[in-house]
Coordinates of C-alpha atoms in Angstrom, one line a residue:
Chain A
X12 CA 98.4 77.0 125.2
X13 CA 100.3 76.2 122.0
X14 CA 98.8 76.1 118.6
X15 CA 95.4 77.8 119.4
X16 CA 95.7 79.3 115.9
X17 CA 95.1 75.8 114.4
X18 CA 91.6 75.6 115.9
X19 CA 88.5 75.7 113.9
X20 CA 85.9 78.4 114.7
X21 CA 83.7 75.7 116.1
X22 CA 86.3 74.4 118.5
X23 CA 87.5 77.9 119.5
X24 CA 84.0 79.0 120.2
X25 CA 83.4 76.0 122.5
X26 CA 86.8 76.5 124.2
X27 CA 86.2 80.2 124.8
X28 CA 82.8 79.5 126.3
X29 CA 84.3 76.8 128.5
X30 CA 87.1 79.2 129.6
X31 CA 89.7 76.7 128.4
X32 CA 91.6 79.8 127.0
X33 CA 90.9 83.5 126.5
X34 CA 90.2 85.4 123.3
X35 CA 93.5 87.3 124.1
X36 CA 95.4 84.0 124.1
X37 CA 93.8 82.9 120.9
X38 CA 94.3 86.2 119.2
X39 CA 98.0 86.4 120.4
X40 CA 98.5 83.0 118.9
X41 CA 97.2 84.1 115.5
X42 CA 99.1 87.4 115.6
X43 CA 102.3 85.5 116.3
X44 CA 101.6 83.1 113.4
X45 CA 100.8 86.1 111.1
X46 CA 103.9 88.0 112.1
X47 CA 106.2 85.0 111.5
X48 CA 104.7 84.2 108.1
X49 CA 106.5 86.8 105.9
X50 CA 107.5 84.2 103.2
X51 CA 103.8 83.6 102.5
X52 CA 103.1 87.3 102.0
X53 CA 99.5 86.7 103.0
X54 CA 99.0 89.8 105.1
X55 CA 99.4 93.3 103.8
X56 CA 99.0 94.7 107.4
X57 CA 98.9 92.9 110.7
X58 CA 96.9 95.0 113.2
X59 CA 98.3 93.5 116.3
X60 CA 97.4 96.2 118.8
X61 CA 93.9 96.6 117.5
X62 CA 93.5 92.8 117.5
X63 CA 94.4 92.5 121.2
X64 CA 92.1 95.4 122.2
X65 CA 89.2 93.7 120.3
X66 CA 90.1 90.4 122.0
X67 CA 89.9 92.0 125.4
X68 CA 86.5 93.4 124.6
X69 CA 85.5 89.9 123.5
X70 CA 86.8 88.4 126.7
X71 CA 84.7 90.8 128.7
X72 CA 81.6 89.8 126.7
X73 CA 82.4 86.1 127.1
X74 CA 82.6 86.5 130.8
X75 CA 79.1 88.1 130.9
X76 CA 77.9 85.0 129.0
X77 CA 75.6 84.7 126.0
X78 CA 78.3 85.8 123.5
X79 CA 77.6 85.2 119.8
X80 CA 79.4 82.4 118.0
X81 CA 81.9 84.7 116.4
X82 CA 82.8 86.4 119.6
X83 CA 86.6 86.3 120.2
X84 CA 87.3 84.6 116.8
X85 CA 90.4 86.0 115.1
X86 CA 89.8 86.7 111.4
X87 CA 91.8 88.0 108.4
X88 CA 90.1 90.5 106.2
X89 CA 90.6 90.7 102.5
X90 CA 92.1 94.1 101.5
X91 CA 89.0 94.8 99.3
X92 CA 86.9 95.5 102.5
X93 CA 87.0 99.1 103.8
X94 CA 88.1 99.0 107.5
X95 CA 87.9 102.3 109.3
X96 CA 91.3 103.9 109.9
X97 CA 93.2 100.8 108.6
X98 CA 94.8 100.8 105.2
X99 CA 92.4 99.3 102.6
X100 CA 93.8 99.6 99.1
X101 CA 92.5 96.6 97.1
X102 CA 96.1 95.7 96.5
X103 CA 96.4 98.6 94.1
X104 CA 98.9 101.5 94.1
X105 CA 96.2 103.8 93.1
X106 CA 94.7 103.5 96.6
X107 CA 98.0 103.8 98.3
X108 CA 97.6 105.6 101.7
X109 CA 93.8 105.4 101.6
X110 CA 92.4 105.2 105.1
X111 CA 88.7 104.5 105.0
X112 CA 86.5 106.8 107.1
X113 CA 83.9 104.1 107.4
X114 CA 83.6 100.4 107.9
X115 CA 82.1 97.9 105.4
X116 CA 78.8 96.3 106.4
X117 CA 80.3 92.8 106.4
X118 CA 83.1 93.7 108.8
X119 CA 80.7 95.8 110.9
X120 CA 78.6 92.7 111.4
X121 CA 81.6 90.6 112.3
X122 CA 82.9 93.2 114.9
X123 CA 79.3 93.6 116.3
X124 CA 79.4 89.9 117.0
X125 CA 82.7 90.3 118.8
X126 CA 85.1 88.9 116.1
X127 CA 88.7 90.1 116.1
X128 CA 90.7 91.5 113.2
X129 CA 94.2 90.1 112.9
X130 CA 94.9 92.2 109.8
X131 CA 94.3 92.8 106.1
X132 CA 94.9 90.1 103.5
X133 CA 96.7 90.2 100.1
X134 CA 94.7 89.7 96.9
X135 CA 94.9 90.4 93.2
X136 CA 94.7 94.1 92.4
X137 CA 91.0 95.1 92.5
X138 CA 90.2 91.3 92.6
X139 CA 91.3 90.9 89.0
X140 CA 93.3 87.8 88.7
X141 CA 93.5 84.1 89.5
X142 CA 96.9 83.8 91.1
X143 CA 97.4 86.8 93.3
X144 CA 100.2 87.9 91.0
X145 CA 98.6 91.2 90.1
X146 CA 98.9 92.5 93.7
X147 CA 100.8 95.7 94.3
X148 CA 102.2 93.9 97.4
X149 CA 103.7 91.1 95.3
X150 CA 102.1 87.6 95.2
X151 CA 100.8 85.8 98.2
X152 CA 102.4 82.3 98.4
X153 CA 100.6 79.0 99.1
X154 CA 101.7 77.1 102.2
X155 CA 101.4 74.0 100.0
X156 CA 104.3 72.7 97.9
X157 CA 104.5 69.7 95.6
X158 CA 106.1 66.7 97.3
X159 CA 109.8 66.8 97.0
X160 CA 109.8 70.3 95.4
X161 CA 110.2 73.7 97.1
X162 CA 109.1 75.9 94.2
X163 CA 106.6 78.6 95.3
X164 CA 103.0 77.9 94.3
X165 CA 100.1 80.3 94.0
X166 CA 97.3 80.1 96.5
X167 CA 95.0 81.1 93.7
X168 CA 93.2 84.4 93.3
X169 CA 91.8 86.8 93.7
X170 CA 91.4 86.0 97.4
X171 CA 94.9 84.4 97.6
X172 CA 96.0 86.0 100.8
X173 CA 92.8 84.8 102.5
X174 CA 93.4 81.2 101.2
X175 CA 97.0 81.2 102.2
X176 CA 96.3 82.6 105.7
X177 CA 93.5 80.2 106.5
X178 CA 95.3 77.2 105.1
X179 CA 98.5 78.1 107.1
X180 CA 96.5 78.8 110.3
X181 CA 97.4 82.5 110.4
X182 CA 93.8 83.2 111.4
X183 CA 90.8 81.0 112.1
X184 CA 88.9 82.1 109.0
X185 CA 88.9 85.0 106.5
X186 CA 86.6 87.1 104.4
X187 CA 86.9 86.7 100.6
X188 CA 85.0 88.1 97.6
X189 CA 84.0 86.2 94.5
X190 CA 83.2 87.8 91.1
X191 CA 84.1 84.9 88.9
X192 CA 85.5 82.3 91.3
X193 CA 87.8 84.4 93.5
X194 CA 86.7 82.6 96.7
X195 CA 86.2 79.1 95.4
X196 CA 89.3 78.7 93.2
X197 CA 91.8 79.7 96.0
X198 CA 89.8 77.6 98.5
X199 CA 90.3 74.6 96.2
X200 CA 94.0 75.4 95.7
X201 CA 94.7 75.4 99.4
X202 CA 92.4 72.7 100.8
X203 CA 89.9 74.9 102.6
X204 CA 86.2 75.6 102.3
X205 CA 85.0 78.7 100.4
X206 CA 81.4 79.9 100.0
X207 CA 80.1 82.3 97.4
X208 CA 76.5 83.2 98.5
X209 CA 73.5 83.9 96.4
X210 CA 73.7 87.4 94.8
X211 CA 72.1 89.8 97.3
X212 CA 72.6 87.6 100.4
X213 CA 75.6 89.6 101.6
X214 CA 75.8 93.4 101.5
X215 CA 78.4 94.9 99.1
X216 CA 78.5 98.2 101.0
X217 CA 82.0 99.2 101.8
X218 CA 83.6 96.5 99.6
X219 CA 85.6 98.1 96.8
X220 CA 83.6 97.4 93.7
X221 CA 84.9 95.4 90.7
X222 CA 81.8 94.1 88.8
X223 CA 78.8 95.1 90.8
X224 CA 76.3 92.6 89.3
X225 CA 78.6 89.7 90.0
X226 CA 80.5 90.6 93.3
X227 CA 79.6 88.7 96.5
X228 CA 81.5 88.5 99.7
X229 CA 81.7 85.2 101.6
X230 CA 83.6 83.1 104.1
X231 CA 86.8 81.1 103.7
X232 CA 87.2 78.7 106.5
X233 CA 88.8 75.4 107.7
X234 CA 85.5 73.4 107.6
X235 CA 82.0 73.5 106.2
X236 CA 80.6 74.1 109.7
X237 CA 83.0 77.1 110.2
X238 CA 81.9 78.5 106.9
X239 CA 78.2 78.1 107.9
X240 CA 78.8 79.9 111.2
X241 CA 80.6 82.8 109.6
X242 CA 78.2 83.1 106.7
X243 CA 75.3 83.5 109.1
X244 CA 77.2 86.3 110.8
X245 CA 77.7 88.3 107.6
X246 CA 74.3 87.8 105.9
X247 CA 71.3 90.0 106.1
X248 CA 69.5 92.9 104.6
X249 CA 71.3 96.2 104.4
X250 CA 69.5 99.3 103.2
X251 CA 72.9 100.8 102.1
X252 CA 73.1 98.2 99.3
X253 CA 70.1 98.5 97.0
X254 CA 70.7 94.9 95.7
X255 CA 70.7 93.4 99.2
X256 CA 67.8 91.0 99.7
X257 CA 65.3 91.7 102.4
X258 CA 65.0 88.1 103.5
X259 CA 65.4 86.2 106.8
X260 CA 68.8 84.6 107.4
X261 CA 68.5 80.9 108.0
X262 CA 70.3 79.1 110.8
X263 CA 73.0 77.6 108.5
X264 CA 74.8 75.7 111.3
X265 CA 71.6 74.0 112.4
X266 CA 71.0 72.9 108.8
X267 CA 74.1 70.8 108.9
X268 CA 72.6 67.4 109.7
X269 CA 74.5 65.5 107.1
X270 CA 71.3 63.8 106.0
X271 CA 71.1 64.1 102.2
X272 CA 68.9 61.1 101.5
X273 CA 66.7 61.5 98.5
X274 CA 68.4 64.7 97.4
X275 CA 68.9 64.9 93.6
X276 CA 72.4 65.9 92.6
X277 CA 72.9 67.0 89.0
X278 CA 76.1 66.1 87.1
X279 CA 76.4 68.5 84.2
X280 CA 77.9 66.9 81.1
X281 CA 79.2 70.2 79.7
X282 CA 81.7 70.4 82.6
X283 CA 83.5 67.3 81.3
X284 CA 86.0 69.3 79.3
X285 CA 88.1 68.0 76.4
X286 CA 91.5 67.3 77.8
X287 CA 90.4 67.5 81.4
X288 CA 93.0 65.8 83.7
X289 CA 92.2 62.2 84.6
X290 CA 92.8 63.2 88.3
X291 CA 90.1 65.9 88.2
X292 CA 87.8 63.5 86.4
X293 CA 88.4 60.8 89.0
X294 CA 87.9 63.2 91.9
X295 CA 84.6 64.3 90.4
X296 CA 83.3 60.7 89.9
X297 CA 84.4 59.7 93.4
X298 CA 82.7 62.7 94.9
X299 CA 79.5 61.9 93.2
X300 CA 79.8 58.3 94.3
X301 CA 80.2 59.4 97.9
X302 CA 77.1 61.6 97.8
X303 CA 75.3 58.6 96.3
X304 CA 76.5 56.4 99.1
X305 CA 75.1 58.9 101.5
X306 CA 71.7 58.5 100.0
X307 CA 71.6 61.1 97.3
X308 CA 70.4 60.4 93.8
X309 CA 72.7 61.3 90.9
X310 CA 71.1 62.8 87.8
X311 CA 72.8 63.6 84.5
X312 CA 71.9 67.2 83.5
X313 CA 72.7 69.5 80.7
X314 CA 73.7 73.2 81.0
X315 CA 74.0 73.9 77.2
X316 CA 75.3 77.4 77.3
X317 CA 78.2 76.6 79.7
X318 CA 80.9 77.2 77.1
X319 CA 79.8 80.8 76.5
X320 CA 80.0 81.7 80.2
X321 CA 83.7 82.8 80.1
X322 CA 83.4 85.0 77.0
X323 CA 80.2 86.6 78.4
X324 CA 81.9 87.1 81.7
X325 CA 84.9 88.8 80.1
X326 CA 82.6 91.3 78.4
X327 CA 80.4 92.0 81.4
X328 CA 82.9 92.1 84.2
X329 CA 85.4 94.5 82.4
X330 CA 82.4 96.7 81.3
X331 CA 81.3 97.1 84.9
X332 CA 84.9 97.5 86.1
X333 CA 85.6 100.3 83.6
X334 CA 82.7 102.3 85.0
X335 CA 83.4 101.4 88.7
X336 CA 87.1 102.2 88.4
X337 CA 86.4 105.6 86.8
X338 CA 86.3 107.0 90.3
X339 CA 90.1 106.5 90.7
X340 CA 91.0 109.8 89.1
X341 CA 93.5 111.3 91.5
X342 CA 90.9 113.8 93.0
X343 CA 89.1 112.3 96.0
X344 CA 91.5 109.7 97.4
X345 CA 94.6 107.7 96.7
X346 CA 97.4 108.4 94.4
X347 CA 97.8 111.5 92.2
X348 CA 100.6 111.6 89.6
X349 CA 103.2 114.4 89.8
X350 CA 102.2 116.9 87.2
X351 CA 104.4 119.1 85.0
X352 CA 103.8 122.7 84.0
X353 CA 101.0 122.9 81.5
X354 CA 99.4 119.6 82.4
X355 CA 95.6 119.9 82.3
X356 CA 93.0 117.9 84.2
X357 CA 92.9 115.2 81.5
X358 CA 96.7 114.8 81.8
X359 CA 96.2 114.4 85.6
X360 CA 93.6 111.6 85.1
X361 CA 95.6 109.7 82.5
X362 CA 99.0 109.9 84.2
X363 CA 97.5 109.1 87.6
X364 CA 95.7 106.0 86.2
X365 CA 98.7 104.9 84.2
X366 CA 100.9 105.0 87.3
X367 CA 98.3 103.7 89.7
X368 CA 96.8 100.7 87.9
X369 CA 98.7 97.6 87.1
X370 CA 98.8 95.9 83.7
X371 CA 95.9 93.5 84.2
X372 CA 93.6 96.3 85.6
X373 CA 94.5 98.6 82.8
X374 CA 93.8 95.9 80.3
X375 CA 90.4 95.1 81.7
X376 CA 89.4 98.8 82.1
X377 CA 90.3 99.3 78.4
X378 CA 88.4 96.2 77.3
X379 CA 85.4 97.4 79.2
X380 CA 85.7 100.9 77.7
X381 CA 85.8 99.3 74.2
X382 CA 82.8 97.1 74.6
X383 CA 80.8 99.9 76.0
X384 CA 81.9 102.4 73.4
X385 CA 79.6 103.8 70.7
X386 CA 79.1 101.3 67.9
X387 CA 80.1 98.3 69.9
X388 CA 77.7 98.3 72.8
X389 CA 75.1 96.2 71.2
X390 CA 77.5 93.8 69.5
X391 CA 79.4 93.0 72.7
X392 CA 77.7 94.2 75.9
X393 CA 74.0 93.7 75.1
X394 CA 74.8 90.3 73.4
X395 CA 76.7 89.2 76.5
X396 CA 73.8 90.2 78.7
X397 CA 71.5 88.1 76.5
X398 CA 73.8 85.1 76.8
X399 CA 73.8 85.7 80.5
X400 CA 70.0 85.3 80.5
X401 CA 70.4 82.0 78.7
X402 CA 73.0 80.8 81.2
X403 CA 70.7 81.5 84.1
X404 CA 67.8 79.9 82.2
X405 CA 69.9 76.7 81.9
X406 CA 70.2 76.5 85.7
X407 CA 66.5 77.4 86.2
X408 CA 65.5 74.5 83.9
X409 CA 67.6 72.0 85.8
X410 CA 66.2 73.1 89.1
X411 CA 62.6 73.1 87.7
X412 CA 63.2 69.5 86.7
X413 CA 63.6 68.6 90.4
X414 CA 67.4 68.7 90.8
X415 CA 68.4 70.1 94.2
X416 CA 72.0 71.0 93.6
X417 CA 74.8 70.5 91.1
X418 CA 78.2 68.9 91.6
X419 CA 81.3 69.9 89.5
X420 CA 85.0 70.2 90.0
X421 CA 86.0 73.6 91.5
X422 CA 89.0 74.1 89.1
X423 CA 90.4 72.5 86.0
X424 CA 93.8 71.9 87.7
X425 CA 95.6 72.0 91.0
X426 CA 97.7 75.1 92.0
X427 CA 100.4 76.1 89.6
X428 CA 103.8 77.8 90.1
X429 CA 104.1 81.5 90.7
X430 CA 105.4 82.9 87.5
X431 CA 104.3 79.8 85.5
X432 CA 101.7 81.8 83.6
X433 CA 103.9 84.9 83.1
X434 CA 104.4 84.3 79.3
X435 CA 100.9 83.0 78.8
X436 CA 98.1 84.7 77.0
X437 CA 95.8 86.5 79.5
X438 CA 93.0 84.1 78.3
X439 CA 94.9 81.1 79.6
X440 CA 94.7 82.6 83.1
X441 CA 91.0 83.3 82.6
X442 CA 90.4 79.6 82.0
X443 CA 90.9 79.0 85.8
X444 CA 87.4 80.3 86.2
X445 CA 85.7 77.9 83.8
X446 CA 83.8 76.0 86.4
X447 CA 83.0 78.8 88.8
X448 CA 82.0 81.8 86.6
X449 CA 78.6 80.4 85.5
X450 CA 77.5 80.6 89.2
X451 CA 78.2 84.3 89.3
X452 CA 76.5 85.0 86.0
X453 CA 73.4 83.1 87.3
X454 CA 73.6 84.7 90.8
X455 CA 73.6 81.3 92.5
X456 CA 75.3 80.1 95.7
X457 CA 78.4 77.9 95.3
X458 CA 80.8 76.2 97.7
X459 CA 84.2 74.6 97.2
X460 CA 85.0 71.7 99.4
X461 CA 88.4 70.0 99.7
X462 CA 88.0 66.6 98.3
X463 CA 91.5 65.1 97.9
X464 CA 95.1 65.4 96.9
X465 CA 96.6 65.0 93.4
X466 CA 99.6 62.9 92.6
X467 CA 101.9 65.8 93.6
X468 CA 100.3 66.1 97.0
X469 CA 98.3 69.2 96.2
X470 CA 94.7 69.8 97.2
X471 CA 91.8 69.6 94.8
X472 CA 88.3 70.8 95.4
X473 CA 84.7 69.9 94.4
X474 CA 82.0 72.6 93.9
X475 CA 78.4 72.3 94.9
X476 CA 76.0 74.8 93.3
X477 CA 72.7 75.5 95.0
X478 CA 69.4 77.0 94.1
X479 CA 69.0 80.7 94.7
X480 CA 68.8 81.3 98.5
X481 CA 69.5 77.6 98.9
X482 CA 72.7 78.0 100.9
X483 CA 71.5 75.9 103.8
X484 CA 70.7 72.9 101.7
X485 CA 73.9 73.3 99.7
X486 CA 76.0 73.6 102.8
X487 CA 74.4 70.5 104.2
X488 CA 75.4 68.5 101.1
X489 CA 78.9 70.0 101.4
X490 CA 78.9 68.9 105.0
X491 CA 78.1 65.3 103.9
X492 CA 80.7 65.5 101.1
X493 CA 83.3 66.8 103.6
X494 CA 82.6 63.9 106.0
X495 CA 82.7 61.3 103.3
X496 CA 86.0 62.7 101.8
X497 CA 87.7 62.8 105.2
X498 CA 90.1 65.4 103.9
X499 CA 92.5 66.1 106.8
X500 CA 95.8 67.0 105.0
X501 CA 97.6 70.1 106.1
X502 CA 100.6 71.8 104.5
X503 CA 103.9 71.0 106.2
X504 CA 105.3 74.2 107.8
X505 CA 108.4 75.6 105.9
X506 CA 107.8 79.4 106.2
Chain B
X11 CA 87.4 92.2 65.4
X12 CA 91.1 93.1 65.4
X13 CA 92.3 96.2 67.2
X14 CA 94.9 98.3 65.4
X15 CA 97.3 100.7 67.1
X16 CA 95.1 103.7 66.3
X17 CA 92.0 102.1 68.0
X18 CA 94.2 101.0 71.0
X19 CA 95.3 104.6 71.4
X20 CA 91.7 105.8 71.2
X21 CA 90.5 103.3 73.8
X22 CA 93.4 104.3 76.1
X23 CA 92.3 107.9 75.7
X24 CA 88.7 107.1 76.4
X25 CA 89.7 105.2 79.5
X26 CA 92.0 108.1 80.6
X27 CA 95.1 105.8 80.8
X28 CA 98.3 107.2 79.4
X29 CA 100.0 104.5 77.2
X30 CA 103.4 105.2 75.6
X31 CA 103.4 105.0 71.8
X32 CA 106.0 102.2 72.0
X33 CA 103.6 100.1 74.1
X34 CA 100.6 100.4 71.8
X35 CA 101.4 97.5 69.4
X36 CA 101.6 95.0 72.3
X37 CA 98.4 96.4 73.9
X38 CA 96.6 96.2 70.5
X39 CA 97.6 92.6 70.2
X40 CA 96.4 91.7 73.7
X41 CA 93.1 93.5 73.3
X42 CA 92.6 91.8 69.9
X43 CA 93.2 88.4 71.5
X44 CA 90.7 89.0 74.2
X45 CA 88.1 90.3 71.7
X46 CA 88.8 87.3 69.5
X47 CA 87.9 85.1 72.5
X48 CA 84.6 87.0 72.9
X49 CA 83.7 86.3 69.3
X50 CA 82.4 82.9 70.3
X51 CA 79.3 84.8 71.6
X52 CA 78.3 85.3 68.0
X53 CA 77.6 81.5 67.8
X54 CA 74.7 81.8 70.2
X55 CA 71.1 82.4 68.9
X56 CA 69.9 85.3 71.0
X57 CA 66.8 86.1 69.0
X58 CA 64.0 87.2 71.3
X59 CA 66.2 86.9 74.4
X60 CA 66.0 89.7 76.9
X61 CA 69.3 91.0 78.0
X62 CA 69.8 90.5 81.8
X63 CA 69.3 93.6 83.8
X64 CA 69.0 92.1 87.3
X65 CA 70.2 88.6 88.3
X66 CA 67.7 88.3 91.1
X67 CA 64.1 89.4 90.4
X68 CA 63.7 92.4 92.6
X69 CA 62.3 95.8 92.2
X70 CA 64.6 98.7 93.1
X71 CA 63.8 99.7 96.7
X72 CA 62.6 103.2 97.4
X73 CA 63.0 105.2 100.5
X74 CA 61.7 108.5 101.7
X75 CA 63.5 111.5 100.2
X76 CA 65.1 112.8 103.4
X77 CA 68.5 114.0 104.3
X78 CA 70.1 111.1 106.2
X79 CA 73.7 112.1 106.2
X80 CA 76.0 115.2 105.9
X81 CA 78.1 117.6 107.9
X82 CA 81.2 115.4 107.4
X83 CA 83.3 117.6 105.2
X84 CA 86.5 116.8 107.0
X85 CA 85.9 113.1 106.6
X86 CA 85.0 113.5 102.9
X87 CA 88.2 115.4 102.3
X88 CA 90.4 113.3 104.6
X89 CA 91.9 111.2 101.8
X90 CA 92.2 113.8 99.1
X91 CA 95.7 114.1 97.5
X92 CA 95.1 117.9 97.5
X93 CA 92.3 119.5 99.5
X94 CA 92.2 123.3 100.1
X95 CA 89.8 125.4 102.1
X96 CA 87.2 122.7 102.2
X97 CA 87.4 121.8 98.5
X98 CA 89.1 119.2 96.3
X99 CA 91.8 120.9 94.4
X100 CA 92.5 120.1 90.7
X101 CA 94.5 121.7 87.8
X102 CA 92.7 124.5 86.0
X103 CA 89.7 123.2 84.1
X104 CA 88.4 126.3 82.3
X105 CA 90.8 128.5 80.4

């Protein structure tokens, strides 16, 4: 029973039901892979004992028959999700030692279906980053390397541990979260599928908050079908999240027919950036041609406010983060600084936060504080929220004109070296999100699908953007694109 | 908008993050660069545009005003750095 960890959810589900292997064997295979993957630094914790206990429960359920699709499927969970009694610290020193007394809604739904937790996954601190380098655990490393070069590359961020773990077969799939591209960019960098659902589709309850009006959790998986299966398991109304939509959850897997004849796919001209690499440009054109060959109609569209999405995002997200992160004050949980005689409560707050937050988090909290402060609120925050209205309106116009979904590159480049951006301006790192951040601002669903390798042998992804609540249709087009791309490359094992 | 050292110190104070005086110039420079990037938003004509308050059109849900939780003092305090006699403990607040 070698290599069970390399299975897809779909294949594992069928194998478990056919009694070809047990959930315990499958889980053991993932635990072994996770425990022997230290150079990837993908896991912050491997919960081996808990995983095997959960696997045994799944086996009992499978024996009884009628087990859900996710029953017995070993998953990695991003460290941003609260998991009861298991360290959950959003890759921040300020939450060191925090053991949640409750379970997030997303993970509760997965465990109710019988899924198995292999462990918690590395990420950028509080999901703020695009390379996993802001993590208090140190960077997660991509299993991919440039051909003929053994330099460590980033799996992207913020869900970098999730991307690394799925790509390296250290679990069958993983949870991620996406505030500006944190599922789709790492998925693109590591040759996997990542879905950011419509805002409100997945409950945010029990997920450490970064920017509440933008955050959505979603699946990171080895195929579009796996992503559809897992997405269905985590969706649904949750009274504990007041922004959770009270809507029926479609059967996403059944929607994957691969038939996209007559669908109108928009190609937005504003995503053709000055100085964009020829490889990304070619990938995009080839992807569009493949969808056309499958019967879709290509339509040139315009999203005129695209260039203002990143600056609007970098007002709104830090503003929300500065208020969300006010709760880390050394009182209720996590780290508290050592105080000296005469220190008052303000000293406790400011020393605790200086010690507990890393540089990027401090920077964003301070930017957020500034743009919300008296005298600047209208000039920055209110203006950014007006621009956000215009960005959403751009998409609404395109959809009203009959376009069914939009095709873009996922990222402006392939993965880059760990440390390569160390001397760069913070804004250069922010540019990683240029193609993904509009989707969060407009509350839309988006999926990154692996579409090819660049000249260095590194994966590149294409993004499909759907209508609000249009995940089923979007995933079906992603399924057609996946089939047409025939992406089967895997990283060669070196870790 | 350029941020000087004095403004950086004020923002750090408002955010309750201690920053050493020697680190303030670099911080001011970084904050200025990020704010400079945001200046692009001034190019957009936003006259008559409503600022977004909710990305999906939905009314805030209401529920009955009932006690649905409670009696979990130990769990609430379980992660506190300093909890005493059923309370969170902090340095003296009132002189």
